[in-house]
XYZ file of C-alpha atoms in Angstrom:
594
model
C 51.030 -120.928 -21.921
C 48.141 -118.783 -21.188
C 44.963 -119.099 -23.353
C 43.879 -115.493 -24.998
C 40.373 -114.367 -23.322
C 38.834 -114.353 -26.861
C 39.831 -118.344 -26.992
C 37.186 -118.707 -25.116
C 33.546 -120.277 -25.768
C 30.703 -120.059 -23.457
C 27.900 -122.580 -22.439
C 25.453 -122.426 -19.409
C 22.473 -123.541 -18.107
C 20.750 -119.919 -17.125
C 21.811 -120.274 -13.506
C 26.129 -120.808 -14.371
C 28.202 -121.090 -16.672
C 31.354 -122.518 -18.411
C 34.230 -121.294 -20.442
C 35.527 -123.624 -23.316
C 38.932 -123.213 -24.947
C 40.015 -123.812 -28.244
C 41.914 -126.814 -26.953
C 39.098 -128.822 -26.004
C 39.609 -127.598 -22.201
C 36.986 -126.264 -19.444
C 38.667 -123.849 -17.565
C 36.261 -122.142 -15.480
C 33.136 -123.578 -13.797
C 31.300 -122.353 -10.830
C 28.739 -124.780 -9.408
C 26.088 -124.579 -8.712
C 25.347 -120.326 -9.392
C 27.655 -117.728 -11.329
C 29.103 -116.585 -7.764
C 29.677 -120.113 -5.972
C 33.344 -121.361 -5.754
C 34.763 -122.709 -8.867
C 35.573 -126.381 -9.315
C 37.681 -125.244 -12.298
C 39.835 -122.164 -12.007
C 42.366 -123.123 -14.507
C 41.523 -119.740 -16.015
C 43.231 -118.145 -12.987
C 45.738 -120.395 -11.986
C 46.889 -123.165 -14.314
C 45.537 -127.222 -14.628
C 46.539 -127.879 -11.114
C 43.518 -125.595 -10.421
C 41.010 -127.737 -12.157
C 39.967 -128.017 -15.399
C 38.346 -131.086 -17.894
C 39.899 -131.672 -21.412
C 38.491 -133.747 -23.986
C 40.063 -134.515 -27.173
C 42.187 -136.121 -29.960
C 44.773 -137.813 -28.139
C 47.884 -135.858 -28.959
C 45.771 -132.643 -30.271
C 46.712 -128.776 -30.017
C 43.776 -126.609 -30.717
C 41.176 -127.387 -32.782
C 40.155 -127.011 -36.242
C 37.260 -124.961 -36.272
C 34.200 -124.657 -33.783
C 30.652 -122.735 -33.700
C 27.669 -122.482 -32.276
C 24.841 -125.240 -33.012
C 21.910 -123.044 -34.906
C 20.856 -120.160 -32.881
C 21.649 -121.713 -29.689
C 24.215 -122.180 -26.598
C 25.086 -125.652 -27.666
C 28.915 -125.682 -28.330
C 30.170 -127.881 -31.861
C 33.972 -128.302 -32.370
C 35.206 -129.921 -34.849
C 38.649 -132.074 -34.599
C 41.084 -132.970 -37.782
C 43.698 -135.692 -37.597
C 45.544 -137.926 -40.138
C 43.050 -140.756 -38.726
C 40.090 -139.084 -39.014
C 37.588 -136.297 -37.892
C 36.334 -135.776 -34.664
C 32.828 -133.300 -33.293
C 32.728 -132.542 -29.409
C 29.474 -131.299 -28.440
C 29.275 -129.184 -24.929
C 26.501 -128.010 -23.244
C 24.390 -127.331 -20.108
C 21.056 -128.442 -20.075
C 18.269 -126.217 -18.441
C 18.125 -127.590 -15.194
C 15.401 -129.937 -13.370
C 17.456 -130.020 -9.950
C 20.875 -130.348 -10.438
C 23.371 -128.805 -12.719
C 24.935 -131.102 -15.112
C 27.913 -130.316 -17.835
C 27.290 -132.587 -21.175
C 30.051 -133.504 -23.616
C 29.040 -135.783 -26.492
C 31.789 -137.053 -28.764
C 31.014 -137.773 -32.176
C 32.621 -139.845 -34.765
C 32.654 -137.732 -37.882
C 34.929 -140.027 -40.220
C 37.778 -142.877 -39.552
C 38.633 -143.619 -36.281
C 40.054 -141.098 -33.945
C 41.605 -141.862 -30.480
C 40.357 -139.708 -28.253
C 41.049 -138.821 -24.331
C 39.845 -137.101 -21.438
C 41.365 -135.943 -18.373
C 39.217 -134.435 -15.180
C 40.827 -132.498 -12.477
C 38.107 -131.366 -10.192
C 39.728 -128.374 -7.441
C 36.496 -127.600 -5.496
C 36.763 -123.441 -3.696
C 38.490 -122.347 -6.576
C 41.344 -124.803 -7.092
C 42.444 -125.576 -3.853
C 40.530 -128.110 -2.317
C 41.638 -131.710 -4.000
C 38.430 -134.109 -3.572
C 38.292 -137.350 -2.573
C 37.258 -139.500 -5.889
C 35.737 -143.086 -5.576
C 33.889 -145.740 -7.468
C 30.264 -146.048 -6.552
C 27.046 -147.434 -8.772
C 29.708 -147.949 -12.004
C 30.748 -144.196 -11.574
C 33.020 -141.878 -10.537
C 32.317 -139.944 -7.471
C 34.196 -136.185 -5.919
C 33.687 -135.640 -2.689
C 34.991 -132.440 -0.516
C 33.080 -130.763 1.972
C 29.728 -129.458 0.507
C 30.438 -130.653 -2.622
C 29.700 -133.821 -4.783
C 30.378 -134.112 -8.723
C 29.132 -137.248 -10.414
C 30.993 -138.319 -13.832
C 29.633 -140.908 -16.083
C 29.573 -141.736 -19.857
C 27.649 -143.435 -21.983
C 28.056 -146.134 -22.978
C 30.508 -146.422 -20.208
C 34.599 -145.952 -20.527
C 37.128 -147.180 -18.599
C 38.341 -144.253 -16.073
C 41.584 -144.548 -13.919
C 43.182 -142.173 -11.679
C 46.185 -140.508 -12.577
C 48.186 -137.545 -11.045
C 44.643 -136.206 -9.299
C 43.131 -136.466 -12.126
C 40.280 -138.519 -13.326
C 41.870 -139.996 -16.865
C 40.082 -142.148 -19.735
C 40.726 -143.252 -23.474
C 38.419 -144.522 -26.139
C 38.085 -144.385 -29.683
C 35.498 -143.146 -31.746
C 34.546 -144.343 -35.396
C 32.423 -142.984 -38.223
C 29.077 -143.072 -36.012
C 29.703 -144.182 -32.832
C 28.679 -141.776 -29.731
C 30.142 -141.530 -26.593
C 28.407 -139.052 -23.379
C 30.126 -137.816 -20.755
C 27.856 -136.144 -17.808
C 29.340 -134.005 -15.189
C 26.741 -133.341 -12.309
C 27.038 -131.455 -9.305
C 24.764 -131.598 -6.408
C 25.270 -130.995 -2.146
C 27.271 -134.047 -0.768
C 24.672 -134.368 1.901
C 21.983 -135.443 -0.205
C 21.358 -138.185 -2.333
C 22.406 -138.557 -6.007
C 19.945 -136.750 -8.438
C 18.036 -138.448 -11.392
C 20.674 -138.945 -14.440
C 19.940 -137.124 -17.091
C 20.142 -138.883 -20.810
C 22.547 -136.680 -22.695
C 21.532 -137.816 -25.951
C 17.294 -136.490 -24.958
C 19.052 -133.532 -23.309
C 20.699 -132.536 -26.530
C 18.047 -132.366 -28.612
C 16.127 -130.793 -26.208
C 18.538 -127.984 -25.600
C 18.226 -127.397 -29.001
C 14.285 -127.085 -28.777
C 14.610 -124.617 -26.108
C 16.508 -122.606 -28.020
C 14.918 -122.302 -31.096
C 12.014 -121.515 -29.228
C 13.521 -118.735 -27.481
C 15.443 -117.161 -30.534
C 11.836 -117.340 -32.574
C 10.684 -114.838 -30.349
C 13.292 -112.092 -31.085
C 11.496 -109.291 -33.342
C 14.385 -107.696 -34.893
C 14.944 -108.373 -38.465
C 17.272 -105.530 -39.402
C 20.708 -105.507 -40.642
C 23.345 -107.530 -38.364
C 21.122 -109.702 -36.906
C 23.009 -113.187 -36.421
C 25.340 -110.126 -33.727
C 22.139 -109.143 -32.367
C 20.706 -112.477 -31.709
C 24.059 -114.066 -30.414
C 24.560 -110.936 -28.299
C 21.122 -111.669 -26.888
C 21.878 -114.999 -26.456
C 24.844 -114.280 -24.365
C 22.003 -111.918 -22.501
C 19.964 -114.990 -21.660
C 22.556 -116.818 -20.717
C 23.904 -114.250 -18.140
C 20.383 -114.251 -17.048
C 20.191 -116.019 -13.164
C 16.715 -117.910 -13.735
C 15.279 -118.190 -10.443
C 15.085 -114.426 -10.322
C 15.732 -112.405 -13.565
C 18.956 -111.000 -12.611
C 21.706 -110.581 -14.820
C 25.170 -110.714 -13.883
C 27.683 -108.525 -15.521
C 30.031 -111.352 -16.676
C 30.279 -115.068 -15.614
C 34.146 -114.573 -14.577
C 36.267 -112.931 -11.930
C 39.623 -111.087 -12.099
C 40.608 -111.458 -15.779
C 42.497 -108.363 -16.163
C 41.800 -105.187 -17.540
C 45.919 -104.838 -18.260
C 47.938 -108.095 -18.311
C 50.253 -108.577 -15.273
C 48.070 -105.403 -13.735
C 45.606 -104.904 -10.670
C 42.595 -104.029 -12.512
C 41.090 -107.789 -12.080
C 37.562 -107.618 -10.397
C 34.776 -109.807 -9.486
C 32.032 -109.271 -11.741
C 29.569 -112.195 -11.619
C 27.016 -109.511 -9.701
C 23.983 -108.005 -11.006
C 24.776 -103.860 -11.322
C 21.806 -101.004 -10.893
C 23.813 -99.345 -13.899
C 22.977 -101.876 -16.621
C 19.321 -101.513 -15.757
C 17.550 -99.501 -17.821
C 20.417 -100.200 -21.032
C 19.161 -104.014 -20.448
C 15.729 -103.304 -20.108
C 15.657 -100.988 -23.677
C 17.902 -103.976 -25.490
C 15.272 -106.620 -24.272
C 12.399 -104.871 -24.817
C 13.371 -103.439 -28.296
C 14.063 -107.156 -29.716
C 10.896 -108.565 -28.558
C 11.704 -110.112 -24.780
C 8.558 -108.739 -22.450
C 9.080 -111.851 -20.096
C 12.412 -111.295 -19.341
C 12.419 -107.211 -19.567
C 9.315 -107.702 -16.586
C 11.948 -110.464 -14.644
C 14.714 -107.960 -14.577
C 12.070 -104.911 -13.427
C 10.960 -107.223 -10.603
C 14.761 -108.261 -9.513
C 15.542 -104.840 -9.759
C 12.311 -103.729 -7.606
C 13.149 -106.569 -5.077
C 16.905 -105.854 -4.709
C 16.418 -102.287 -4.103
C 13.493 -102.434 -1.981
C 14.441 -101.478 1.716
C 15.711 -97.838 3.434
C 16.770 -95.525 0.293
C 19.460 -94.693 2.545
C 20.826 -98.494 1.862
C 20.399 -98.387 -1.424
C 23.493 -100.481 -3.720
C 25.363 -100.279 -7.009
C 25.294 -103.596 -7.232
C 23.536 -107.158 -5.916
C 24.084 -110.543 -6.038
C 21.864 -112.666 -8.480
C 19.420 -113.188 -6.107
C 19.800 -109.872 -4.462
C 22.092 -110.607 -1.880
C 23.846 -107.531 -0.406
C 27.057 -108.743 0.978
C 29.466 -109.269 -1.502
C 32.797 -108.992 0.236
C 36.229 -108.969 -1.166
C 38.706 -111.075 -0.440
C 41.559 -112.413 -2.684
C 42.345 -115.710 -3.420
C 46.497 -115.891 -2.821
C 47.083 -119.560 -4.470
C 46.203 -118.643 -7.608
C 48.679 -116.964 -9.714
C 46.126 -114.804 -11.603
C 45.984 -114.879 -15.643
C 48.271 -113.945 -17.403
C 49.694 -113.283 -13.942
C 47.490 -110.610 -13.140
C 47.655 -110.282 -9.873
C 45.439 -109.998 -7.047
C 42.426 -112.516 -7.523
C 39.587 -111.160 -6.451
C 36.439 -112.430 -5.082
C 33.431 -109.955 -4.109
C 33.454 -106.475 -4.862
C 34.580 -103.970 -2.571
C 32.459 -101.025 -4.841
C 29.743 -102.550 -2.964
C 29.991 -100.335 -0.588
C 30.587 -96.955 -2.679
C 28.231 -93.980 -3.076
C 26.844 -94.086 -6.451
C 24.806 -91.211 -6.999
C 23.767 -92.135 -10.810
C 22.070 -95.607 -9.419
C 18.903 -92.960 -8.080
C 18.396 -92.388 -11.705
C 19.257 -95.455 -13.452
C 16.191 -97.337 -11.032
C 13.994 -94.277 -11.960
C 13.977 -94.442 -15.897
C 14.106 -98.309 -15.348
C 10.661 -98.513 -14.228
C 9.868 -95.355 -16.122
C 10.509 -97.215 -19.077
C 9.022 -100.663 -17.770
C 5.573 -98.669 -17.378
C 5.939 -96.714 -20.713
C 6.649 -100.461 -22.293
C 3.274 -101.844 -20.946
C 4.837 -104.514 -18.371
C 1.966 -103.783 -15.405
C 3.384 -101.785 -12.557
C 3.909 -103.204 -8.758
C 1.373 -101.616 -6.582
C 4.077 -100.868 -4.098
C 6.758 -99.648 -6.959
C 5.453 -95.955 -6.919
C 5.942 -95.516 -3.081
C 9.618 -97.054 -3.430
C 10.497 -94.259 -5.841
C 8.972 -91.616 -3.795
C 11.442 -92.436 -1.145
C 14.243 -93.130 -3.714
C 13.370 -89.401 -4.943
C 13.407 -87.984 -1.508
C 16.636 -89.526 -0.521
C 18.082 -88.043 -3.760
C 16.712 -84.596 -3.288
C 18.542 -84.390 0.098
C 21.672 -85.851 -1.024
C 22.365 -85.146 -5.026
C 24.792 -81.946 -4.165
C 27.312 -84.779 -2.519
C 30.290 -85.895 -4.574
C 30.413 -89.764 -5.043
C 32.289 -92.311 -6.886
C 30.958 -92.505 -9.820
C 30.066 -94.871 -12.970
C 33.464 -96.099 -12.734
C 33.916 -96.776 -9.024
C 36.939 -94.972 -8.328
C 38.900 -96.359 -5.537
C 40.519 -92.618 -5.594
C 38.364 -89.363 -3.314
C 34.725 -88.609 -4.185
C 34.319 -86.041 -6.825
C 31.408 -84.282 -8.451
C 30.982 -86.581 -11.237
C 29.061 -85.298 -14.216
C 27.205 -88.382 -15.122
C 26.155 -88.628 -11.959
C 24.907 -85.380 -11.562
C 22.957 -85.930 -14.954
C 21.774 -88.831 -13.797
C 20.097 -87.621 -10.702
C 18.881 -85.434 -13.129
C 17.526 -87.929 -14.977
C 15.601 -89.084 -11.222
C 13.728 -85.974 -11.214
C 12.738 -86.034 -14.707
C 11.583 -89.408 -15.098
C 8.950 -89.258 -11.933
C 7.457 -85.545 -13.499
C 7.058 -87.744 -16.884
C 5.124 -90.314 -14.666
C 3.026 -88.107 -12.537
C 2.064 -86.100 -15.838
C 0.851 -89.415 -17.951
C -0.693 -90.644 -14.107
C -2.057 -87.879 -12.279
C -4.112 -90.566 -9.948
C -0.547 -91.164 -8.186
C -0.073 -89.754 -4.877
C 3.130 -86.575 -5.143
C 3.852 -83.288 -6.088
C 5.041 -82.980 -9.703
C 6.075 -79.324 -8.980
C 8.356 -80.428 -6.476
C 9.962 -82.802 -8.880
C 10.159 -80.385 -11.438
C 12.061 -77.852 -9.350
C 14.671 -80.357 -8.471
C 15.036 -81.275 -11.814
C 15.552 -77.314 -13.209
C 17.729 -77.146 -10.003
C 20.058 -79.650 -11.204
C 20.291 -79.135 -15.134
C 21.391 -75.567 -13.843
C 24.114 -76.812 -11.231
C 25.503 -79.487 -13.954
C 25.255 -77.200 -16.662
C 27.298 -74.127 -15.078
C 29.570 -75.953 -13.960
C 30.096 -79.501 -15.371
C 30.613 -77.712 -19.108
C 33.993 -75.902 -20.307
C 32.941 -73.372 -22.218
C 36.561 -72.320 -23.835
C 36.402 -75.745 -24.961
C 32.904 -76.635 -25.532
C 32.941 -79.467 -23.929
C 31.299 -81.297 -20.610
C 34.129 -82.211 -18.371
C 34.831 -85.494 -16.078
C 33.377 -83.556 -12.812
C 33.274 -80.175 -11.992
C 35.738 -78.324 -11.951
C 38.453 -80.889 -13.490
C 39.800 -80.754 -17.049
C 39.581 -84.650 -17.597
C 36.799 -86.063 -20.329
C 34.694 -88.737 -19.673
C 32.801 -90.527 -22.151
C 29.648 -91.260 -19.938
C 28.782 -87.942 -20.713
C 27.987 -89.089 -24.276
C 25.193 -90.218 -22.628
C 24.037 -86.327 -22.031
C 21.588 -86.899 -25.249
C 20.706 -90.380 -24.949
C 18.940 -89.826 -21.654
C 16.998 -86.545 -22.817
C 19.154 -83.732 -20.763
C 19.986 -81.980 -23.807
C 19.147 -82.468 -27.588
C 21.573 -83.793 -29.555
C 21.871 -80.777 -31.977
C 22.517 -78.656 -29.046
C 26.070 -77.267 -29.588
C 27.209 -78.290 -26.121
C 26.079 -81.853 -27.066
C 28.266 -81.819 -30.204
C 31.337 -80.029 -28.736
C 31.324 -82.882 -26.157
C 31.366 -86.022 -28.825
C 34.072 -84.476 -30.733
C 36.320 -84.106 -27.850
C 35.741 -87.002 -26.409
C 35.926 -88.438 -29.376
C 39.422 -87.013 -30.179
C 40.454 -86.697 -26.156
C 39.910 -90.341 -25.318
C 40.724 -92.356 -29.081
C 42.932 -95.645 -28.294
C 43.250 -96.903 -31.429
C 40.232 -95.711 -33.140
C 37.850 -96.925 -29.939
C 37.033 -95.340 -27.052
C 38.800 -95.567 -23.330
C 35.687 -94.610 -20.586
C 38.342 -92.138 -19.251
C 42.168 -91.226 -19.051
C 44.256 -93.808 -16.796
C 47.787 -93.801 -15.647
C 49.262 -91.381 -13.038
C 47.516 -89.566 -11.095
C 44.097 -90.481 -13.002
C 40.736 -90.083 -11.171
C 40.771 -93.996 -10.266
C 43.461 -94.136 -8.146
C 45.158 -97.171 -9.574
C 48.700 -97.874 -10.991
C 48.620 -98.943 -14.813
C 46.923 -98.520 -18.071
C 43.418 -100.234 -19.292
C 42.546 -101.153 -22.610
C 39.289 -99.442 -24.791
C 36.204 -99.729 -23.196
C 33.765 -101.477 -25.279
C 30.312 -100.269 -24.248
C 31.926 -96.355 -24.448
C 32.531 -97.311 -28.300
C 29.111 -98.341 -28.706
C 27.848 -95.064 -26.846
C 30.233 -93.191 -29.567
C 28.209 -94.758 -32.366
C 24.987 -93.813 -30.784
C 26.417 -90.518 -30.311
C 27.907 -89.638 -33.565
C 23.981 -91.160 -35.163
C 22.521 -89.075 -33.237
C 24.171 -85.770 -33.891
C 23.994 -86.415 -37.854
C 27.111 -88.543 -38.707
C 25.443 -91.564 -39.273
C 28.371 -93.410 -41.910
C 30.945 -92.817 -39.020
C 28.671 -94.583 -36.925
C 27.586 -97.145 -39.039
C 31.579 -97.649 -40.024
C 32.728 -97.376 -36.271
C 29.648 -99.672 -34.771
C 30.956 -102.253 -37.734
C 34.463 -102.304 -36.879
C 33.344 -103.090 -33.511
C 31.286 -105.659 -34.271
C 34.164 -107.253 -36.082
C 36.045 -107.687 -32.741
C 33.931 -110.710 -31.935
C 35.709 -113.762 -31.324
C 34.914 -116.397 -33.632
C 31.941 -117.621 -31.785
C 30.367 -114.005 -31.626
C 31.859 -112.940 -27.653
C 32.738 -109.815 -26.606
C 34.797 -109.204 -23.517
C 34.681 -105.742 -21.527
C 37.583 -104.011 -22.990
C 40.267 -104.342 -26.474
C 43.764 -103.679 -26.491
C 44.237 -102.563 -29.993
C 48.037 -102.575 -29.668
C 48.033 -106.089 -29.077
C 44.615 -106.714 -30.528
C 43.717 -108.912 -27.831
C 40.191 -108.357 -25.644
C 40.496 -107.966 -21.822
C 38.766 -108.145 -18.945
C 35.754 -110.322 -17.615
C 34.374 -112.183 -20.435
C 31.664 -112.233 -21.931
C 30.519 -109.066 -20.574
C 26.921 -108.179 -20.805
C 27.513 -104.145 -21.012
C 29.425 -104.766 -24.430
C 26.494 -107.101 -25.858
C 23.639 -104.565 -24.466
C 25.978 -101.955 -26.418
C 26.538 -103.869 -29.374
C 22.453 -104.597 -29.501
C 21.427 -100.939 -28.422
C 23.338 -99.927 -31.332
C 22.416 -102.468 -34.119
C 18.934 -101.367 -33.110
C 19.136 -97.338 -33.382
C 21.409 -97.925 -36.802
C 18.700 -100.211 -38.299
C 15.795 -97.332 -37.056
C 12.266 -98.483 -35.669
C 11.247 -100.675 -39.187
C 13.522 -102.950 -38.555
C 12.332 -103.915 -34.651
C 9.321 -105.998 -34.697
């Protein structure tokens, strides 16, 4: 039976992470980065395709399960007629390796508990070879090595591919399991003691959630949305991948399954705001500087998306053995939008570092010259239709978003040249490409009989990136064109009292078969829309209802079916936590942000 998508609990060490299900069972895990091959892919596929359970022996889901203080440390809690059971999971911060810790705790009487590994390196289909060595177990295929041991040790055997044991806990008693992954051509790395690793997991995190300035209303969403933040955060470089999954489906038994676990040029400068407004400098300046090295290069070149390091090739290619969830089929790995036209990316880089500098994180010396040639590129090419926000897979069009946000590109380096005269360009040539532009779009992105912006010019279709019209400064929110545009959106693209991005089925600008469920972010950017035009109780009621889709550890996936009431898509997805903070933020108003 397939898990829901909101079953699902997160952990991660900053560099990958795992999902958790209510059963007790890890059923994705890519080791050792967000975007290597996963060694569990039961999430795609079914146990065959790798997964570890631990728990009561017997059990079906658990009784209840949260969150260990502010942090990333995973507590469920087990009831049985014999007694009471707490599973701790986590990922330490890693030293070297990556490890996956599972502590099992004796809560009261004596509960039999049992764990069963099935390790499927490349994404389930590679069965490892599994030996004893140093009193552990050992899995061995290829370029990969996992290490299992407990403490204080438990008898393993093999059984069906699987690596099997069965203890029993009392009132007290402690028993470790470490998972640890490292290349099978070099040696075994330093064990880790889970018990030290625990508590200082916990340390970390109390540190880092101390730091977090906002003390408004809904703040135990905020922080756990920023939490989730962090924890999409790729260390080594700042960048933040989109979600830590691939190909759960944006309609069940549908095509819409991509690979997200990329970093995107259109969360930039949402991510940089929600960072910056809750008190994160250190890792609003990492972001700026993956985003400054990942674009850096011919403006000509320039991507919608990078890996977490900034890698640029990030083919697709689908993955036939696994069934898909929920039989969602294909599997995808890569993303073939890679290679699209974006025209909005131009400005989303621009008011990035436009708002970096106005923030007070000290500029690159070379940043200024790699937006000159961003901005030259742009003012050659702007009048071109692309793909859009949404990466349509159907023809180019003039999208209005995009449009807006080249827009945007123009605007953002006259702001900088005005507060820096020093810097080398010509803020009259800026500012004629910006008028240019806010003519073109307005003439002939906006309907006038129904006072409304429209998809892309010329079509009838709504679009609800162009709530974003205000947010970005193109037109004042009280501007009539501003409101006509939220309240037909609004009413044009309702599912259920959210928001769909845009209208799918036949014949829709995408180019795909099949419906999608309400986009989450596009809900959030209704709240900030309707606040910002003077309804602030619908926004406040509409933002709250949102927040209430949270699973029960505080997750948000990309989209909600509100027929079925289920979430869909890659999960957790960092637009709908940027959203859900963005808004928390503007609803609480500047006294309540450190």
């Amino acid at each position: 039976m397939t898990r829901r998508i909101d079953d699902y609990a997160l952990i991660g060490d900053l560099q990958t992470a795992a999902l958790v299900a209510r059963d007790g069972s890890i059923d994705w895990l890519c080791l050792p980065r967000f975007d290597s091959a996963a060694c569990f892919a039961a999430l795609l596929g079914d146990e065959d395709n790798g997964h570890w359970r631990i728990a009561p022996q017997g059990a079906g889901t658990c009784a209840s399960r949260g969150y260990a203080e502010d942090s990333l440390v995973l507590e469920t809690l087990w009831e049985t007629r014999t007694g009471t059971v707490r599973v701790t999971d986590f990922m330490p911060q890693r030293d070297r390796a990556p490890d996956v810790v599972r502590i099992v705790e004796g809560v009261t009487g004596r509960v039999e508990m049992r764990s069963a590994l099935r390790l499927r390196f490349d994404y389930g289909s590679i069965v490892p070879w599994v030996r004893r060595s140093e009193g552990h177990r050992v899995a061995v295929a290829g370029p990969d090595a996992v290490w299992l041991r407990s403490e204080p040790p438990v008898k393993t055997w093999g059984q069906q591919y699987a690596t099997c044991s069965s203890f029993t806990v009392a009132a007290g008693e402690k028993v470790a399991f470490v998972l640890t992954w490292h290349p099978s051509h070099e040696r075994r790395p330093p064990l880790v003691d889970p018990f030290e690793a625990l508590e200082q997991s916990l340390a970390d995190w109390r540190e880092w959630t101390a730091r977090c300035t906002y003390r408004g209303p809904y703040r135990s969403a905020v922080v756990r949305s920023l939490i989730t933040l962090k924890a999409l955060t790729y260390a080594p470089t700042g960048g933040i991948v989109a979600a830590p999954t691939t190909s759960l489906p944006e309609e069940l038994g549908g095509v819409r399954n991509w690979d997200y676990r990329a970093c995107w040029l259109r969360d930039s400068s949402l991510t940089l705001g929600a960072l910056l407004a809750a008190g994160y400098a250190d890792e609003a300046a990492a972001w700026r500087d993956w985003l400054l090295r990942s674009v850096a290069g011919d403006p000509a070149d320039l991507q919608i998306m990078y890996g977490p390091a900034g890698e640029r090739r990030l083919p697709e290619t689908p993955l036939p053995w696994l069934r898909g969830y929920a039989d969602s089929l294909p599997v995808r790995t890569g993303n073939a939008a890679v290679e699209q036209f974006q025209l909005d990316v131009y400005g989303e880089v621009m008011d990035t570092l436009h708002l970096a500098g106005e923030a007070g994180i000290p500029a690159e010396r070379h940043a200024w010259n790699l937006q000159l040639s961003l901005l030259g590129f742009l003012e050659s090419h702007w009048r071109e239709p692309d793909e859009g926000l949404w990466e349509v897979r159907g023809p180019r069009r003039h999208f209005t978003h995009s449009k807006v946000m080249a827009w945007v590109a123009a605007d953002r380096a006259v702001r900088t040249l005005e507060a820096d005269p020093s810097l080398p360009g010509d803020p009259g040539r800026w500012r004629a490409l910006r008028d240019e532009i806010h003519a073109d779009v307005c003439a002939r992105a906006y309907d006038p009989v129904r006072n409304t912006f429209t998809q892309s010019y010329g079509s009838a279709e709504l679009d609800a990136a162009t709530l974003l019209i205000p947010r970005v400064g193109f037109l004042p929110p009280d501007d009539p064109r501003v409101v006509g545009t939220v309240d037909a959106v609004r009413a044009g693209l309702d599912h259920g009292g959210f928001l769909r991005r845009y209208t799918p089925g036949p014949g829709a600008v995408d180019g795909l078969p099949g419906q999608e469920g309400a986009f989450l972010v596009c809900s959030f950017w209704l709240a900030d829309a309707l606040r910002a035009t003077g309804r602030e109780a619908e926004a406040r009621e509409l933002f709250e209802r949102l927040a209430g889709l949270v699973n029960d550890v505080g997750l948000l996936a990309e989209e909600y079916d509100p027929v079925t009431r289920r979430q869909l898509g890659n999960f957790p997805q960092a637009f709908s936590h940027i959203g859900l903070v963005g808004t928390a933020l503007a609803l609480a108003g500047d006294e309540a942000a450190g």
